[in-house]
Amino acid sequence: MSDITTTHDPILPDAQMNLVRPKEPVIGRVTETRLCMNGKSASYVRHVAIDVSGTPLAGNFLVGQSFGVVPPGQQENGKPHAVRLYSIACPSWGEDGKGNVVSTTPKRLIDEHAPQKKTDDPNDHSLFLGVASNFLCDCNVGDEVMVTGPSGKRFLLPADHNAHDYLFIATGTGIAPFRGMVMELFDHPDGPTTSQVRLVMGTPYTTDLLYHDEFMRYAEKHDNFKYDWAISRERRPDGSRGLYVDRLIAETWDHYHDMLTSPRTLVYICGLLGMQYGFYVSLATHGIADGYITCTGPLAGTAPGDWQSDDIKRYARPTHRCMVEVY
Ligand code: NAP
């Protein structure tokens, strides 16, 4: 590891973990629910806020952590539903400023059955709805939600916000923690951060951009916040095909170069599994992978343009300056 890497590792705050365990969830109450897409979209994504006051969660979560939701009812086998984790979408002081109201960004899972195993009916393509996401999205203000957590001790902002600059890369609902982090950095009681902050968001269509108006407002208000988005399924104004977040960064590398070559910079990636690979290739192509990822095995001796996804998955490890949360 280079000196740069070791001297600029972030010092993360101590995060509380599993104060409420999945077997004994506590009751929260919905205080807000609203769609948060950028107009009429084929997806349904909501911003849902839950009051957890009086529970061990209150005042004890940090931006970047997750909390659990246990949907009511039972599975087909008669057992209670398992807990599902949702990324916290608000700053550490909550939606209410006092740490009593936590929020997240559920997307309704709406899909068709498809045979997975030999024993599955090959003709069954009937509709199914994700249990927890649809429960959360159906909730109205005042409804009870069984919650657990918090969890996650690595995908956190450093204790000293101004000691680093930040590149946030999201796809879809992976934007949730970045809404909280942008609020934490710019609405902090001690004043807005002096750090450089860039957010890159990727969605299929422009109407799928989440919290778009909120990020536009931060970008208008703060010169040190830049917000870009990559739309994958729409043609661009010049007629070229849509693109992914990593391609947008590669094509506009000049915008990112100074930030990524600075030893102050931390990279946070959240969303779809595999979204980080193209970005790793760009870092390596520009000779600055060191510090963000450690490459071993066949990656070490291969030109980045020839890296295979399976090898990246196996042999590229993010360092302490690169936080990755992908499912
Ligand atoms: P979505 O709206 O479908 O958007 C995902 C975008 O990423 C699409 O534009 C998609 O393009 C693009 N994409 C696909 N493959 C990519 C790749 N290899 N590199 C870069 N971009 C790529 O997203 P979503 O349905 O909300 O899904 C978000 C995912 O994030 C879910 O899997 C969720 O579980 C995960 N997530 C994780 C966390 C966490 O880890 N804490 C939190 C929240 C969400 P095309 O579809 O056009 O190919």
Short mmCIF file of C-alpha atoms and ligand atoms in Angstrom, two decimals:
data_model
loop_
_atom_site.label_atom_id
_atom_site.label_comp_id
_atom_site.label_asym_id
_atom_site.label_seq_id
_atom_site.Cartn_x
_atom_site.Cartn_y
_atom_site.Cartn_z
CA MET A 1 0.00 0.00 0.00
CA SER A 2 1.17 3.53 -0.72
CA ASP A 3 1.60 6.22 1.93
CA ILE A 4 -1.33 8.03 0.43
CA THR A 5 -3.55 5.07 1.17
CA THR A 6 -2.47 4.56 4.74
CA THR A 7 -2.45 8.20 5.78
CA HIS A 8 -5.89 9.00 4.36
CA ASP A 9 -7.96 6.06 5.50
CA PRO A 10 -11.14 7.47 7.02
CA ILE A 11 -11.71 7.33 10.77
CA LEU A 12 -15.26 6.06 11.04
CA PRO A 13 -17.55 6.72 13.99
CA ASP A 14 -18.54 3.83 16.25
CA ALA A 15 -21.90 2.59 15.08
CA GLN A 16 -24.45 0.91 17.33
CA MET A 17 -25.40 -2.53 16.04
CA ASN A 18 -28.43 -4.80 16.48
CA LEU A 19 -29.95 -2.97 19.43
CA VAL A 20 -33.24 -4.56 18.36
CA ARG A 21 -32.93 -8.14 17.16
CA PRO A 22 -35.10 -9.73 14.45
CA LYS A 23 -36.72 -12.17 16.91
CA GLU A 24 -37.97 -9.30 19.09
CA PRO A 25 -38.83 -6.40 16.77
CA VAL A 26 -40.19 -3.17 18.19
CA ILE A 27 -43.12 -1.13 16.89
CA GLY A 28 -42.62 2.02 14.84
CA ARG A 29 -45.35 4.15 13.31
CA VAL A 30 -45.41 5.60 9.78
CA THR A 31 -45.31 9.41 9.78
CA GLU A 32 -44.90 10.06 6.05
CA THR A 33 -45.28 8.20 2.77
CA ARG A 34 -44.88 9.68 -0.70
CA LEU A 35 -43.77 8.64 -4.15
CA CYS A 36 -40.25 9.92 -4.82
CA MET A 37 -39.74 9.28 -8.57
CA ASN A 38 -39.26 12.07 -11.07
CA GLY A 39 -42.80 12.03 -12.48
CA LYS A 40 -44.84 9.12 -13.83
CA SER A 41 -42.70 6.00 -13.93
CA ALA A 42 -43.26 2.28 -14.53
CA SER A 43 -41.77 1.69 -11.05
CA TYR A 44 -43.28 2.62 -7.72
CA VAL A 45 -40.70 3.89 -5.26
CA ARG A 46 -41.70 5.62 -2.04
CA HIS A 47 -40.10 7.66 0.65
CA VAL A 48 -41.42 6.17 3.91
CA ALA A 49 -40.67 7.69 7.32
CA ILE A 50 -41.22 5.75 10.55
CA ASP A 51 -41.34 7.13 14.10
CA VAL A 52 -39.24 4.90 16.36
CA SER A 53 -39.36 7.12 19.46
CA GLY A 54 -39.36 5.22 22.74
CA THR A 55 -37.52 2.27 21.13
CA PRO A 56 -33.78 1.48 21.38
CA LEU A 57 -33.42 2.65 17.76
CA ALA A 58 -34.26 6.25 18.64
CA GLY A 59 -31.16 8.44 18.48
CA ASN A 60 -28.98 5.38 17.88
CA PHE A 61 -28.65 5.08 14.11
CA LEU A 62 -26.13 6.66 11.77
CA VAL A 63 -26.53 7.75 8.17
CA GLY A 64 -25.36 4.88 5.92
CA GLN A 65 -26.70 2.18 8.24
CA SER A 66 -29.75 0.00 7.60
CA PHE A 67 -32.70 -0.97 9.72
CA GLY A 68 -34.86 -4.07 9.50
CA VAL A 69 -38.55 -4.44 8.70
CA VAL A 70 -40.44 -7.58 9.69
CA PRO A 71 -43.59 -7.82 7.53
CA PRO A 72 -46.71 -8.96 9.38
CA GLY A 73 -48.11 -12.44 8.73
CA GLN A 74 -46.49 -15.75 7.95
CA GLN A 75 -44.62 -17.54 5.21
CA GLU A 76 -46.20 -20.53 3.43
CA ASN A 77 -44.49 -22.84 5.94
CA GLY A 78 -46.28 -21.13 8.84
CA LYS A 79 -43.17 -19.39 10.16
CA PRO A 80 -43.13 -15.60 10.67
CA HIS A 81 -41.70 -13.60 7.79
CA ALA A 82 -37.97 -12.99 7.94
CA VAL A 83 -36.57 -9.51 8.52
CA ARG A 84 -35.62 -7.42 5.44
CA LEU A 85 -32.97 -4.72 5.58
CA TYR A 86 -33.62 -1.23 4.24
CA SER A 87 -31.02 1.51 3.85
CA ILE A 88 -31.60 4.58 5.98
CA ALA A 89 -32.42 7.55 3.74
CA CYS A 90 -32.12 10.35 6.31
CA PRO A 91 -29.27 11.93 8.25
CA SER A 92 -28.21 10.60 11.66
CA TRP A 93 -30.53 13.12 13.34
CA GLY A 94 -33.51 11.58 11.55
CA GLU A 95 -36.29 13.22 9.60
CA ASP A 96 -37.35 15.11 12.72
CA GLY A 97 -33.94 16.49 13.77
CA LYS A 98 -34.03 14.47 17.01
CA GLY A 99 -33.25 10.94 15.82
CA ASN A 100 -36.80 9.72 16.42
CA VAL A 101 -37.93 9.32 12.81
CA VAL A 102 -36.04 7.06 10.43
CA SER A 103 -36.77 6.82 6.69
CA THR A 104 -36.11 4.59 3.72
CA THR A 105 -36.80 4.19 0.01
CA PRO A 106 -38.78 0.98 -0.74
CA LYS A 107 -39.49 -0.02 -4.32
CA ARG A 108 -42.49 -2.27 -4.96
CA LEU A 109 -41.29 -5.67 -6.16
CA ILE A 110 -43.77 -6.72 -8.87
CA ASP A 111 -42.76 -9.72 -10.96
CA GLU A 112 -43.85 -12.96 -12.62
CA HIS A 113 -43.00 -16.39 -11.29
CA ALA A 114 -40.30 -18.13 -13.31
CA PRO A 115 -39.19 -21.73 -12.73
CA GLN A 116 -35.99 -21.82 -10.65
CA LYS A 117 -35.76 -25.50 -9.74
CA LYS A 118 -36.62 -28.72 -11.57
CA THR A 119 -39.58 -29.22 -9.23
CA ASP A 120 -41.10 -25.81 -10.14
CA ASP A 121 -44.08 -25.73 -12.51
CA PRO A 122 -42.59 -24.66 -15.88
CA ASN A 123 -45.93 -23.10 -16.89
CA ASP A 124 -46.32 -20.91 -13.82
CA HIS A 125 -45.74 -17.30 -14.84
CA SER A 126 -48.34 -15.85 -12.52
CA LEU A 127 -47.86 -12.51 -10.80
CA PHE A 128 -46.18 -12.25 -7.42
CA LEU A 129 -45.61 -9.27 -5.18
CA GLY A 130 -42.62 -8.82 -2.89
CA VAL A 131 -43.89 -9.18 0.67
CA ALA A 132 -41.96 -6.53 2.58
CA SER A 133 -41.65 -3.88 -0.14
CA ASN A 134 -45.37 -3.95 -0.89
CA PHE A 135 -46.26 -4.00 2.80
CA LEU A 136 -44.12 -0.89 3.38
CA CYS A 137 -45.40 0.86 0.26
CA ASP A 138 -49.02 0.08 1.22
CA CYS A 139 -48.62 1.56 4.72
CA ASN A 140 -50.42 4.78 5.52
CA VAL A 141 -49.53 7.44 8.04
CA GLY A 142 -50.28 6.03 11.50
CA ASP A 143 -49.77 2.36 10.54
CA GLU A 144 -47.54 0.19 12.70
CA VAL A 145 -44.33 -1.35 11.35
CA MET A 146 -42.18 -3.92 13.18
CA VAL A 147 -38.59 -2.69 13.04
CA THR A 148 -35.14 -3.97 14.06
CA GLY A 149 -31.53 -2.84 13.88
CA PRO A 150 -29.60 -0.77 13.25
CA SER A 151 -26.98 -2.63 11.19
CA GLY A 152 -23.85 -1.80 9.21
CA LYS A 153 -20.59 -0.42 10.55
CA ARG A 154 -18.60 0.33 7.39
CA PHE A 155 -20.77 2.24 4.91
CA LEU A 156 -20.54 5.34 7.07
CA LEU A 157 -19.41 8.93 6.72
CA PRO A 158 -16.11 9.59 8.50
CA ALA A 159 -16.19 11.21 11.93
CA ASP A 160 -14.53 14.37 10.54
CA HIS A 161 -16.64 15.24 7.49
CA ASN A 162 -14.36 18.02 6.28
CA ALA A 163 -11.25 15.82 6.25
CA HIS A 164 -12.40 14.14 3.01
CA ASP A 165 -14.04 14.71 -0.36
CA TYR A 166 -16.75 12.34 -1.54
CA LEU A 167 -17.81 10.58 -4.72
CA PHE A 168 -21.19 8.87 -4.31
CA ILE A 169 -22.25 6.44 -7.07
CA ALA A 170 -25.80 5.01 -6.99
CA THR A 171 -28.11 2.90 -9.11
CA GLY A 172 -31.87 2.92 -8.43
CA THR A 173 -32.84 2.63 -4.77
CA GLY A 174 -29.13 2.53 -3.95
CA ILE A 175 -29.62 6.31 -3.76
CA ALA A 176 -31.20 5.96 -0.28
CA PRO A 177 -28.05 6.37 1.86
CA PHE A 178 -26.82 9.21 -0.36
CA ARG A 179 -29.93 11.28 0.29
CA GLY A 180 -29.10 10.97 4.00
CA MET A 181 -25.40 11.66 3.47
CA VAL A 182 -25.98 14.76 1.34
CA MET A 183 -28.35 16.08 4.01
CA GLU A 184 -25.85 15.20 6.74
CA LEU A 185 -23.03 17.01 4.92
CA PHE A 186 -24.88 20.14 3.83
CA ASP A 187 -27.54 20.62 6.54
CA HIS A 188 -25.25 19.89 9.47
CA PRO A 189 -25.90 21.98 12.60
CA ASP A 190 -22.24 23.12 12.45
CA GLY A 191 -22.78 24.46 8.92
CA PRO A 192 -22.48 22.99 5.44
CA THR A 193 -19.41 20.94 4.61
CA THR A 194 -16.49 22.63 2.88
CA SER A 195 -15.60 19.34 1.13
CA GLN A 196 -16.18 18.56 -2.54
CA VAL A 197 -19.14 16.20 -2.98
CA ARG A 198 -20.20 14.55 -6.25
CA LEU A 199 -23.21 12.31 -6.73
CA VAL A 200 -23.73 10.14 -9.84
CA MET A 201 -27.09 8.38 -10.13
CA GLY A 202 -28.12 5.71 -12.66
CA THR A 203 -31.68 4.74 -13.62
CA PRO A 204 -33.42 3.19 -16.65
CA TYR A 205 -35.49 6.30 -17.49
CA THR A 206 -35.39 9.96 -16.48
CA THR A 207 -38.69 9.47 -14.66
CA ASP A 208 -37.01 6.85 -12.41
CA LEU A 209 -34.59 9.39 -10.90
CA LEU A 210 -35.27 9.44 -7.15
CA TYR A 211 -35.31 12.55 -4.96
CA HIS A 212 -34.27 14.41 -8.12
CA ASP A 213 -35.73 17.78 -7.07
CA GLU A 214 -34.03 17.57 -3.70
CA PHE A 215 -30.59 16.93 -5.24
CA MET A 216 -31.14 19.69 -7.82
CA ARG A 217 -31.83 22.11 -4.98
CA TYR A 218 -28.61 21.14 -3.17
CA ALA A 219 -26.65 21.53 -6.43
CA GLU A 220 -28.15 25.00 -7.00
CA LYS A 221 -27.40 26.10 -3.46
CA HIS A 222 -23.89 24.65 -2.95
CA ASP A 223 -21.04 25.12 -5.45
CA ASN A 224 -19.19 22.21 -3.82
CA PHE A 225 -22.01 19.75 -4.62
CA LYS A 226 -22.26 18.33 -8.14
CA TYR A 227 -25.06 16.03 -9.27
CA ASP A 228 -24.94 13.96 -12.50
CA TRP A 229 -27.16 11.17 -13.76
CA ALA A 230 -26.83 8.36 -16.29
CA ILE A 231 -29.99 7.13 -18.03
CA SER A 232 -29.58 3.62 -19.43
CA ARG A 233 -32.62 3.15 -21.71
CA GLU A 234 -33.10 6.53 -23.31
CA ARG A 235 -31.21 7.91 -26.30
CA ARG A 236 -29.06 10.90 -25.49
CA PRO A 237 -29.58 14.28 -27.21
CA ASP A 238 -26.90 13.39 -29.80
CA GLY A 239 -28.78 10.15 -30.66
CA SER A 240 -26.26 7.86 -28.96
CA ARG A 241 -27.39 5.01 -26.74
CA GLY A 242 -28.10 5.40 -23.05
CA LEU A 243 -25.36 4.67 -20.55
CA TYR A 244 -24.51 3.32 -17.12
CA VAL A 245 -22.95 5.30 -14.27
CA ASP A 246 -19.45 3.92 -14.88
CA ARG A 247 -19.63 4.87 -18.58
CA LEU A 248 -20.76 8.39 -17.72
CA ILE A 249 -17.77 8.76 -15.39
CA ALA A 250 -15.41 7.30 -18.03
CA GLU A 251 -16.76 9.64 -20.75
CA THR A 252 -16.51 12.74 -18.54
CA TRP A 253 -13.34 11.71 -16.74
CA ASP A 254 -12.05 15.31 -16.66
CA HIS A 255 -14.82 16.15 -14.17
CA TYR A 256 -13.66 13.40 -11.81
CA HIS A 257 -9.92 13.28 -12.34
CA ASP A 258 -8.83 15.85 -9.75
CA MET A 259 -11.17 14.48 -7.15
CA LEU A 260 -10.13 10.86 -7.71
CA THR A 261 -6.42 11.62 -7.68
CA SER A 262 -6.73 13.51 -4.39
CA PRO A 263 -5.77 11.43 -1.35
CA ARG A 264 -8.68 13.05 0.54
CA THR A 265 -11.30 11.35 -1.58
CA LEU A 266 -13.59 8.55 -0.44
CA VAL A 267 -15.79 6.63 -2.90
CA TYR A 268 -19.16 5.17 -1.90
CA ILE A 269 -21.01 2.81 -4.26
CA CYS A 270 -24.57 1.58 -3.59
CA GLY A 271 -27.09 -0.31 -5.70
CA LEU A 272 -26.99 -3.21 -8.14
CA LEU A 273 -24.52 -6.04 -7.75
CA GLY A 274 -21.79 -5.63 -10.37
CA MET A 275 -22.23 -1.86 -10.85
CA GLN A 276 -18.77 -1.29 -9.31
CA TYR A 277 -16.82 -3.31 -11.90
CA GLY A 278 -16.82 -0.78 -14.74
CA PHE A 279 -15.72 1.94 -12.32
CA TYR A 280 -12.84 -0.23 -11.10
CA VAL A 281 -11.74 -0.70 -14.72
CA SER A 282 -11.76 3.09 -15.23
CA LEU A 283 -9.68 3.65 -12.10
CA ALA A 284 -7.14 1.07 -13.26
CA THR A 285 -7.10 2.38 -16.84
CA HIS A 286 -6.13 5.81 -15.47
CA GLY A 287 -3.51 4.28 -13.20
CA ILE A 288 -5.25 5.28 -9.96
CA ALA A 289 -6.81 2.02 -8.79
CA ASP A 290 -4.27 1.97 -5.97
CA GLY A 291 -5.84 3.46 -2.89
CA TYR A 292 -9.39 2.43 -3.83
CA ILE A 293 -8.96 -1.23 -4.73
CA THR A 294 -6.39 -3.95 -4.24
CA CYS A 295 -5.95 -6.19 -7.28
CA THR A 296 -4.47 -9.66 -7.06
CA GLY A 297 -4.48 -12.86 -9.16
CA PRO A 298 -4.92 -12.46 -12.92
CA LEU A 299 -5.93 -8.78 -12.56
CA ALA A 300 -2.45 -7.78 -11.44
CA GLY A 301 -0.82 -8.74 -14.74
CA THR A 302 -3.67 -7.96 -17.16
CA ALA A 303 -4.52 -4.71 -18.96
CA PRO A 304 -7.69 -3.30 -17.27
CA GLY A 305 -9.55 -3.29 -20.61
CA ASP A 306 -9.20 -7.10 -20.68
CA TRP A 307 -10.41 -7.73 -17.13
CA GLN A 308 -13.22 -10.29 -16.88
CA SER A 309 -16.16 -9.69 -14.53
CA ASP A 310 -15.60 -13.01 -12.76
CA ASP A 311 -11.99 -12.06 -12.05
CA ILE A 312 -12.94 -8.56 -10.85
CA LYS A 313 -15.50 -10.13 -8.53
CA ARG A 314 -12.91 -12.51 -7.14
CA TYR A 315 -9.69 -10.53 -7.14
CA ALA A 316 -10.56 -6.81 -6.74
CA ARG A 317 -11.02 -5.83 -3.11
CA PRO A 318 -12.12 -2.32 -2.11
CA THR A 319 -9.84 -0.60 0.40
CA HIS A 320 -10.94 1.56 3.33
CA ARG A 321 -11.35 4.47 0.91
CA CYS A 322 -13.97 2.66 -1.17
CA MET A 323 -17.24 1.60 0.50
CA VAL A 324 -19.38 -0.75 -1.53
CA GLU A 325 -22.95 -1.83 -0.70
CA VAL A 326 -24.42 -3.76 -3.60
CA TYR A 327 -27.13 -6.43 -3.65
P1 NAP B 1 -33.19 0.48 -11.24
O1 NAP B 1 -34.17 1.56 -11.03
O2 NAP B 1 -33.53 -0.66 -12.14
O3 NAP B 1 -31.84 1.16 -11.79
C1 NAP B 1 -30.66 0.43 -11.96
C2 NAP B 1 -29.88 1.09 -13.07
O4 NAP B 1 -28.58 0.51 -13.13
C3 NAP B 1 -30.52 0.86 -14.43
O5 NAP B 1 -30.37 2.00 -15.21
C4 NAP B 1 -29.72 -0.32 -14.96
O6 NAP B 1 -29.74 -0.36 -16.37
C5 NAP B 1 -28.34 0.05 -14.47
N1 NAP B 1 -27.41 -1.07 -14.44
C6 NAP B 1 -27.62 -2.39 -14.69
N2 NAP B 1 -26.47 -3.08 -14.64
C7 NAP B 1 -25.50 -2.19 -14.36
C8 NAP B 1 -24.08 -2.29 -14.20
N3 NAP B 1 -23.44 -3.45 -14.29
N4 NAP B 1 -23.39 -1.16 -13.93
C9 NAP B 1 -24.00 0.02 -13.82
N5 NAP B 1 -25.35 0.19 -13.98
C10 NAP B 1 -26.09 -0.90 -14.23
O7 NAP B 1 -32.66 -0.09 -9.85
P2 NAP B 1 -33.47 -0.80 -8.67
O8 NAP B 1 -34.51 -1.69 -9.21
O9 NAP B 1 -33.87 0.27 -7.69
O10 NAP B 1 -32.35 -1.68 -8.03
C11 NAP B 1 -31.41 -1.16 -7.18
C12 NAP B 1 -30.59 -2.26 -6.55
O11 NAP B 1 -29.86 -1.70 -5.48
C13 NAP B 1 -31.37 -3.41 -6.00
O12 NAP B 1 -30.72 -4.60 -6.38
C14 NAP B 1 -31.27 -3.22 -4.51
O13 NAP B 1 -31.30 -4.43 -3.79
C15 NAP B 1 -29.93 -2.56 -4.38
N6 NAP B 1 -29.83 -1.74 -3.17
C16 NAP B 1 -28.83 -2.04 -2.31
C17 NAP B 1 -28.75 -1.34 -1.14
C18 NAP B 1 -27.69 -1.68 -0.17
O14 NAP B 1 -26.84 -2.49 -0.50
N7 NAP B 1 -27.68 -1.07 1.01
C19 NAP B 1 -29.64 -0.31 -0.85
C20 NAP B 1 -30.61 -0.01 -1.77
C21 NAP B 1 -30.69 -0.73 -2.95
P3 NAP B 1 -30.66 -1.35 -17.25
O15 NAP B 1 -31.68 -1.93 -16.34
O16 NAP B 1 -31.22 -0.48 -18.30
O17 NAP B 1 -29.71 -2.39 -17.77
#
